[in-house]
């Protein structure tokens, strides 16, 4: 009987211990689940770190690269083309002969005109001598006034004829010189419109040339930026299929908007001394309005508003806290803002996180 009571006692005791442990474990797990429920979970992509870098306030643009100086070379005389000494795409020096025209007819015209000048000069010299010799006789009364005035008239007419013949000779010599078609400046011949044997009439287009040393970009910018853009500002740009970055300077800004688009044309100078770039290449670039060195940068959409004040949500030992900030520079294209009120490396919440509030405990999952 005593043995049965002992077995029953231990059986009850074991059941009680098991129930107690089950109850204790159940209570602990509930507390753990409760703690987990209070902590918000975020992905690593929801959190960004404050970096310190340089930043520019810029206006982006597209445009084409074109020579500042280009011209069409036309024939100044009617003559047959004897030689064409250059090809399209050839780089030439200023004054270099590009083509030669037939000189026979013009050379004969020069010789004939030289004879006309010589005859006019002889007539002028003779009339001058007559006038000078008769002047003393006229003063002494041996020559009538009418005869003396006739000598003066002949002298003046001879002088005018001599000057006219000299002018014709100069023109003929110039036409003869124009049979050697030369480059007006150093550059590239990008179009050739004549061939040997062709008759080049006056004002016929012979060549098209461009100076590639000084290039120009013509870009249109939106009207909201025109008051910020001015001559002398620096420009960074790239051309298609080229990873290099080039520098230019704003030369001028058109003060009249383009009809229809209400945009304004900006003209950008680019020194192309080594012919790095070619005319007609498509340009993508940015006008640097303002530059700041080594500034705390955050995504612009991470800045939140409360009335007139700006703040960001930061993580302080796993707790979401508010940090008041002031925006210093805004680059909307890159979505980067320079701000004051944050430190390098501080972890902040991106702008698309709306599920947490100030004071929440969070855990960032890798």
Short mmCIF file of N, CA and C in Angstrom, two decimals, residues 45-177:
data_model
loop_
_atom_site.label_atom_id
_atom_site.label_comp_id
_atom_site.label_asym_id
_atom_site.label_seq_id
_atom_site.Cartn_x
_atom_site.Cartn_y
_atom_site.Cartn_z
N UNK A 45 18.34 47.64 -49.63
CA UNK A 45 18.09 48.66 -50.66
C UNK A 45 17.23 49.81 -50.14
N UNK A 46 16.61 49.64 -48.99
CA UNK A 46 15.78 50.70 -48.41
C UNK A 46 16.62 51.73 -47.65
N UNK A 47 17.89 51.43 -47.45
CA UNK A 47 18.76 52.29 -46.63
C UNK A 47 19.95 52.72 -47.48
N UNK A 48 20.31 54.00 -47.40
CA UNK A 48 21.48 54.53 -48.12
C UNK A 48 22.40 55.21 -47.12
N UNK A 49 23.67 55.27 -47.48
CA UNK A 49 24.66 55.93 -46.63
C UNK A 49 25.02 57.29 -47.21
N UNK A 50 25.22 58.25 -46.35
CA UNK A 50 25.63 59.59 -46.76
C UNK A 50 27.07 59.51 -47.28
N UNK A 51 27.30 60.04 -48.49
CA UNK A 51 28.65 60.08 -49.05
C UNK A 51 29.11 61.54 -49.15
N UNK A 52 30.39 61.73 -49.26
CA UNK A 52 30.96 63.07 -49.41
C UNK A 52 31.70 63.12 -50.75
N UNK A 53 31.18 63.93 -51.67
CA UNK A 53 31.77 64.08 -53.00
C UNK A 53 31.51 65.49 -53.51
N UNK A 54 32.14 65.81 -54.64
CA UNK A 54 31.86 67.08 -55.31
C UNK A 54 30.59 66.94 -56.13
N UNK A 55 29.91 68.06 -56.32
CA UNK A 55 28.64 68.03 -57.05
C UNK A 55 28.51 69.33 -57.85
N UNK A 56 27.85 69.23 -59.00
CA UNK A 56 27.62 70.39 -59.86
C UNK A 56 26.13 70.61 -60.03
N UNK A 57 25.78 71.88 -60.14
CA UNK A 57 24.43 72.24 -60.56
C UNK A 57 24.52 72.47 -62.06
N UNK A 58 23.84 71.65 -62.84
CA UNK A 58 24.08 71.64 -64.27
C UNK A 58 22.77 71.73 -65.06
N UNK A 59 22.93 72.13 -66.33
CA UNK A 59 21.85 72.06 -67.30
C UNK A 59 22.30 71.12 -68.41
N UNK A 60 21.53 70.10 -68.69
CA UNK A 60 21.90 69.13 -69.71
C UNK A 60 21.39 69.59 -71.08
N UNK A 61 22.13 69.26 -72.13
CA UNK A 61 21.75 69.68 -73.48
C UNK A 61 22.24 68.65 -74.49
N UNK A 62 21.70 68.75 -75.68
CA UNK A 62 22.19 68.01 -76.84
C UNK A 62 22.38 69.00 -77.98
N UNK A 63 23.23 68.64 -78.92
CA UNK A 63 23.48 69.53 -80.04
C UNK A 63 24.41 68.90 -81.05
N UNK A 64 24.80 69.69 -82.05
CA UNK A 64 25.71 69.24 -83.09
C UNK A 64 26.96 70.11 -83.07
N UNK A 65 28.08 69.50 -83.45
CA UNK A 65 29.35 70.20 -83.52
C UNK A 65 29.54 70.71 -84.94
N UNK A 66 29.81 72.01 -85.09
CA UNK A 66 29.97 72.59 -86.42
C UNK A 66 31.13 73.58 -86.42
N UNK A 67 31.79 73.80 -87.57
CA UNK A 67 32.89 74.77 -87.64
C UNK A 67 32.37 76.20 -87.49
N UNK A 68 33.13 77.02 -86.77
CA UNK A 68 32.76 78.43 -86.66
C UNK A 68 32.98 79.15 -87.98
N UNK A 69 34.02 78.74 -88.72
CA UNK A 69 34.36 79.39 -89.98
C UNK A 69 34.28 78.37 -91.11
N UNK A 70 33.41 78.62 -92.08
CA UNK A 70 33.33 77.79 -93.28
C UNK A 70 32.89 78.67 -94.44
N UNK A 71 33.27 78.27 -95.65
CA UNK A 71 33.01 79.13 -96.79
C UNK A 71 32.85 78.30 -98.05
N UNK A 72 32.25 78.94 -99.05
CA UNK A 72 32.14 78.37 -100.40
C UNK A 72 33.07 79.17 -101.30
N UNK A 73 33.97 78.49 -102.00
CA UNK A 73 34.91 79.15 -102.91
C UNK A 73 34.33 79.06 -104.32
N UNK A 74 34.12 80.23 -104.93
CA UNK A 74 33.52 80.29 -106.27
C UNK A 74 34.52 80.86 -107.26
N UNK A 75 34.29 80.59 -108.54
CA UNK A 75 35.14 81.13 -109.59
C UNK A 75 34.86 82.62 -109.75
N UNK A 76 35.91 83.41 -109.91
CA UNK A 76 35.76 84.84 -110.11
C UNK A 76 35.95 85.24 -111.57
N UNK A 77 36.21 84.26 -112.42
CA UNK A 77 36.38 84.52 -113.85
C UNK A 77 35.70 83.41 -114.64
N UNK A 78 35.49 83.65 -115.92
CA UNK A 78 35.01 82.62 -116.84
C UNK A 78 36.23 81.97 -117.48
N UNK A 79 36.51 80.73 -117.13
CA UNK A 79 37.70 80.07 -117.64
C UNK A 79 37.55 78.56 -117.55
N UNK A 80 38.34 77.86 -118.35
CA UNK A 80 38.35 76.41 -118.36
C UNK A 80 39.22 75.89 -117.21
N UNK A 81 38.78 74.83 -116.55
CA UNK A 81 39.54 74.23 -115.45
C UNK A 81 40.66 73.37 -116.03
N UNK A 82 41.91 73.71 -115.69
CA UNK A 82 43.05 72.94 -116.17
C UNK A 82 43.43 71.84 -115.19
N UNK A 83 43.55 72.18 -113.92
CA UNK A 83 43.99 71.23 -112.91
C UNK A 83 43.16 71.39 -111.64
N UNK A 84 42.88 70.27 -110.98
CA UNK A 84 42.30 70.27 -109.63
C UNK A 84 43.31 69.56 -108.74
N UNK A 85 43.85 70.27 -107.75
CA UNK A 85 45.01 69.80 -107.00
C UNK A 85 44.67 69.21 -105.65
N UNK A 86 43.41 69.17 -105.27
CA UNK A 86 43.02 68.62 -103.96
C UNK A 86 41.82 67.72 -104.13
N UNK A 87 41.61 66.87 -103.11
CA UNK A 87 40.44 65.99 -103.07
C UNK A 87 39.59 66.31 -101.85
N UNK A 88 38.39 65.80 -101.86
CA UNK A 88 37.50 66.00 -100.71
C UNK A 88 38.08 65.35 -99.47
N UNK A 89 37.99 66.05 -98.35
CA UNK A 89 38.52 65.54 -97.09
C UNK A 89 39.97 65.90 -96.86
N UNK A 90 40.59 66.58 -97.81
CA UNK A 90 42.01 66.91 -97.68
C UNK A 90 42.20 68.16 -96.83
N UNK A 91 43.18 68.12 -95.93
CA UNK A 91 43.53 69.28 -95.10
C UNK A 91 44.53 70.14 -95.86
N UNK A 92 44.27 71.43 -95.93
CA UNK A 92 45.11 72.35 -96.70
C UNK A 92 45.54 73.52 -95.83
N UNK A 93 46.58 74.22 -96.28
CA UNK A 93 47.07 75.41 -95.60
C UNK A 93 46.45 76.66 -96.22
N UNK A 94 46.47 77.74 -95.47
CA UNK A 94 45.99 79.00 -96.01
C UNK A 94 46.86 79.45 -97.17
N UNK A 95 46.25 79.84 -98.30
CA UNK A 95 47.00 80.27 -99.47
C UNK A 95 47.40 79.14 -100.41
N UNK A 96 47.16 77.88 -100.02
CA UNK A 96 47.52 76.76 -100.88
C UNK A 96 46.65 76.75 -102.13
N UNK A 97 47.26 76.44 -103.30
CA UNK A 97 46.54 76.41 -104.56
C UNK A 97 45.67 75.16 -104.61
N UNK A 98 44.39 75.36 -104.88
CA UNK A 98 43.43 74.25 -104.94
C UNK A 98 43.16 73.82 -106.37
N UNK A 99 43.16 74.78 -107.31
CA UNK A 99 42.89 74.48 -108.71
C UNK A 99 43.51 75.56 -109.58
N UNK A 100 43.77 75.21 -110.84
CA UNK A 100 44.30 76.16 -111.81
C UNK A 100 43.37 76.23 -113.01
N UNK A 101 43.06 77.47 -113.43
CA UNK A 101 42.19 77.70 -114.57
C UNK A 101 43.03 78.16 -115.76
N UNK A 102 42.44 78.07 -116.93
CA UNK A 102 43.14 78.46 -118.15
C UNK A 102 43.45 79.96 -118.11
N UNK A 103 44.73 80.31 -118.41
CA UNK A 103 45.17 81.71 -118.32
C UNK A 103 45.33 82.38 -119.68
N UNK A 104 45.16 81.64 -120.78
CA UNK A 104 45.51 82.18 -122.10
C UNK A 104 44.73 83.45 -122.43
N UNK A 105 43.43 83.38 -122.39
CA UNK A 105 42.62 84.55 -122.75
C UNK A 105 42.88 85.72 -121.80
N UNK A 106 43.00 85.43 -120.52
CA UNK A 106 43.20 86.50 -119.55
C UNK A 106 44.60 87.10 -119.68
N UNK A 107 45.59 86.26 -119.97
CA UNK A 107 46.94 86.79 -120.16
C UNK A 107 46.99 87.72 -121.37
N UNK A 108 46.31 87.36 -122.47
CA UNK A 108 46.25 88.22 -123.63
C UNK A 108 45.54 89.54 -123.31
N UNK A 109 44.48 89.44 -122.50
CA UNK A 109 43.77 90.65 -122.10
C UNK A 109 44.68 91.57 -121.29
N UNK A 110 45.54 91.01 -120.46
CA UNK A 110 46.47 91.82 -119.68
C UNK A 110 47.48 92.51 -120.59
N UNK A 111 48.01 91.79 -121.59
CA UNK A 111 48.98 92.38 -122.52
C UNK A 111 48.35 93.52 -123.31
N UNK A 112 47.12 93.30 -123.78
CA UNK A 112 46.43 94.35 -124.53
C UNK A 112 46.18 95.57 -123.66
N UNK A 113 45.82 95.33 -122.44
CA UNK A 113 45.54 96.44 -121.54
C UNK A 113 46.81 97.19 -121.16
N UNK A 114 47.92 96.48 -121.02
CA UNK A 114 49.20 97.15 -120.77
C UNK A 114 49.54 98.10 -121.91
N UNK A 115 49.24 97.69 -123.15
CA UNK A 115 49.47 98.58 -124.30
C UNK A 115 48.57 99.80 -124.22
N UNK A 116 47.33 99.60 -123.81
CA UNK A 116 46.40 100.72 -123.67
C UNK A 116 46.88 101.69 -122.60
N UNK A 117 47.42 101.17 -121.52
CA UNK A 117 47.94 102.01 -120.46
C UNK A 117 49.15 102.82 -120.95
N UNK A 118 50.03 102.15 -121.70
CA UNK A 118 51.21 102.85 -122.22
C UNK A 118 50.81 103.99 -123.15
N UNK A 119 49.82 103.73 -124.00
CA UNK A 119 49.37 104.78 -124.92
C UNK A 119 48.72 105.93 -124.15
N UNK A 120 47.94 105.61 -123.18
CA UNK A 120 47.28 106.65 -122.38
C UNK A 120 48.30 107.46 -121.61
N UNK A 121 49.35 106.78 -121.13
CA UNK A 121 50.39 107.51 -120.40
C UNK A 121 51.17 108.46 -121.32
N UNK A 122 51.44 108.02 -122.55
CA UNK A 122 52.15 108.88 -123.51
C UNK A 122 51.31 110.11 -123.84
N UNK A 123 50.04 109.90 -124.08
CA UNK A 123 49.14 111.03 -124.37
C UNK A 123 49.07 111.98 -123.18
N UNK A 124 49.00 111.44 -122.00
CA UNK A 124 48.95 112.26 -120.78
C UNK A 124 50.24 113.08 -120.63
N UNK A 125 51.41 112.46 -120.83
CA UNK A 125 52.69 113.17 -120.71
C UNK A 125 52.78 114.30 -121.74
N UNK A 126 52.34 114.03 -122.97
CA UNK A 126 52.40 115.04 -124.02
C UNK A 126 51.50 116.23 -123.69
N UNK A 127 50.29 115.96 -123.28
CA UNK A 127 49.36 117.05 -122.95
C UNK A 127 49.85 117.83 -121.74
N UNK A 128 50.52 117.17 -120.80
CA UNK A 128 51.07 117.86 -119.64
C UNK A 128 52.18 118.82 -120.07
N UNK A 129 53.06 118.35 -120.98
CA UNK A 129 54.15 119.21 -121.45
C UNK A 129 53.61 120.41 -122.22
N UNK A 130 52.62 120.18 -123.08
CA UNK A 130 52.01 121.28 -123.82
C UNK A 130 51.43 122.32 -122.88
N UNK A 131 50.71 121.88 -121.88
CA UNK A 131 50.08 122.81 -120.94
C UNK A 131 51.13 123.61 -120.19
N UNK A 132 52.20 122.95 -119.76
CA UNK A 132 53.24 123.63 -118.99
C UNK A 132 53.99 124.66 -119.84
N UNK A 133 54.27 124.32 -121.13
CA UNK A 133 54.99 125.25 -122.00
C UNK A 133 54.13 126.45 -122.38
N UNK A 134 52.87 126.23 -122.59
CA UNK A 134 51.99 127.32 -123.00
C UNK A 134 51.58 128.21 -121.83
N UNK A 135 51.81 127.71 -120.59
CA UNK A 135 51.41 128.50 -119.42
C UNK A 135 52.17 129.81 -119.35
N UNK A 136 53.50 129.80 -119.60
CA UNK A 136 54.31 131.03 -119.55
C UNK A 136 53.90 131.97 -120.67
N UNK A 137 53.65 131.43 -121.85
CA UNK A 137 53.24 132.28 -122.97
C UNK A 137 51.88 132.91 -122.72
N UNK A 138 51.02 132.12 -122.06
CA UNK A 138 49.70 132.67 -121.72
C UNK A 138 49.83 133.82 -120.75
N UNK A 139 50.72 133.66 -119.75
CA UNK A 139 50.93 134.74 -118.77
C UNK A 139 51.51 135.99 -119.44
N UNK A 140 52.29 135.81 -120.51
CA UNK A 140 52.91 136.95 -121.21
C UNK A 140 51.98 137.51 -122.29
N UNK A 141 50.85 136.88 -122.52
CA UNK A 141 49.86 137.39 -123.47
C UNK A 141 50.06 136.91 -124.89
N UNK A 142 50.94 135.92 -125.11
CA UNK A 142 51.16 135.42 -126.46
C UNK A 142 50.18 134.30 -126.83
N UNK A 143 49.47 133.78 -125.89
CA UNK A 143 48.49 132.71 -126.14
C UNK A 143 47.14 133.16 -125.60
N UNK A 144 46.11 132.92 -126.40
CA UNK A 144 44.78 133.35 -125.98
C UNK A 144 44.27 132.49 -124.82
N UNK A 145 43.32 133.07 -124.11
CA UNK A 145 42.73 132.34 -122.98
C UNK A 145 42.01 131.08 -123.45
N UNK A 146 41.33 131.18 -124.59
CA UNK A 146 40.57 130.03 -125.10
C UNK A 146 41.53 128.89 -125.45
N UNK A 147 42.66 129.24 -126.08
CA UNK A 147 43.63 128.21 -126.46
C UNK A 147 44.25 127.57 -125.22
N UNK A 148 44.54 128.38 -124.24
CA UNK A 148 45.15 127.83 -123.01
C UNK A 148 44.16 126.93 -122.26
N UNK A 149 42.91 127.34 -122.19
CA UNK A 149 41.90 126.52 -121.50
C UNK A 149 41.66 125.21 -122.24
N UNK A 150 41.80 125.25 -123.56
CA UNK A 150 41.67 124.01 -124.35
C UNK A 150 42.79 123.03 -123.99
N UNK A 151 44.01 123.56 -123.77
CA UNK A 151 45.13 122.73 -123.37
C UNK A 151 44.88 122.09 -121.99
N UNK A 152 44.32 122.89 -121.09
CA UNK A 152 44.00 122.37 -119.74
C UNK A 152 42.95 121.26 -119.84
N UNK A 153 41.94 121.46 -120.69
CA UNK A 153 40.89 120.45 -120.85
C UNK A 153 41.47 119.16 -121.41
N UNK A 154 42.36 119.30 -122.41
CA UNK A 154 42.98 118.10 -122.98
C UNK A 154 43.83 117.36 -121.94
N UNK A 155 44.55 118.14 -121.12
CA UNK A 155 45.38 117.53 -120.07
C UNK A 155 44.52 116.75 -119.08
N UNK A 156 43.42 117.33 -118.61
CA UNK A 156 42.54 116.66 -117.64
C UNK A 156 41.92 115.40 -118.24
N UNK A 157 41.51 115.50 -119.50
CA UNK A 157 40.93 114.33 -120.15
C UNK A 157 41.95 113.21 -120.29
N UNK A 158 43.20 113.55 -120.62
CA UNK A 158 44.25 112.54 -120.74
C UNK A 158 44.54 111.89 -119.39
N UNK A 159 44.52 112.71 -118.34
CA UNK A 159 44.76 112.18 -117.00
C UNK A 159 43.67 111.20 -116.60
N UNK A 160 42.42 111.54 -116.84
CA UNK A 160 41.32 110.64 -116.49
C UNK A 160 41.36 109.36 -117.29
N UNK A 161 41.71 109.46 -118.57
CA UNK A 161 41.80 108.26 -119.40
C UNK A 161 42.94 107.36 -118.94
N UNK A 162 44.06 107.98 -118.56
CA UNK A 162 45.20 107.20 -118.06
C UNK A 162 44.82 106.44 -116.78
N UNK A 163 44.14 107.12 -115.86
CA UNK A 163 43.70 106.48 -114.63
C UNK A 163 42.72 105.34 -114.91
N UNK A 164 41.82 105.55 -115.87
CA UNK A 164 40.82 104.52 -116.20
C UNK A 164 41.50 103.29 -116.80
N UNK A 165 42.48 103.52 -117.68
CA UNK A 165 43.18 102.39 -118.29
C UNK A 165 44.00 101.63 -117.25
N UNK A 166 44.60 102.34 -116.29
CA UNK A 166 45.33 101.67 -115.21
C UNK A 166 44.39 100.82 -114.37
N UNK A 167 43.20 101.33 -114.10
CA UNK A 167 42.23 100.57 -113.30
C UNK A 167 41.82 99.29 -114.03
N UNK A 168 41.64 99.38 -115.36
CA UNK A 168 41.31 98.18 -116.13
C UNK A 168 42.45 97.18 -116.11
N UNK A 169 43.69 97.68 -116.14
CA UNK A 169 44.84 96.78 -116.09
C UNK A 169 44.90 96.06 -114.74
N UNK A 170 44.64 96.79 -113.66
CA UNK A 170 44.64 96.17 -112.33
C UNK A 170 43.56 95.08 -112.25
N UNK A 171 42.39 95.36 -112.81
CA UNK A 171 41.31 94.36 -112.78
C UNK A 171 41.69 93.14 -113.60
N UNK A 172 42.27 93.36 -114.78
CA UNK A 172 42.66 92.22 -115.61
C UNK A 172 43.75 91.38 -114.96
N UNK A 173 44.70 92.05 -114.30
CA UNK A 173 45.74 91.31 -113.59
C UNK A 173 45.16 90.51 -112.44
N UNK A 174 44.16 91.10 -111.77
CA UNK A 174 43.50 90.38 -110.66
C UNK A 174 42.76 89.15 -111.19
N UNK A 175 42.10 89.31 -112.34
CA UNK A 175 41.42 88.16 -112.93
C UNK A 175 42.41 87.08 -113.34
N UNK A 176 43.56 87.51 -113.84
CA UNK A 176 44.58 86.54 -114.20
C UNK A 176 45.08 85.80 -112.96
N UNK A 177 45.26 86.55 -111.86
CA UNK A 177 45.69 85.92 -110.61
C UNK A 177 44.63 84.97 -110.08
#
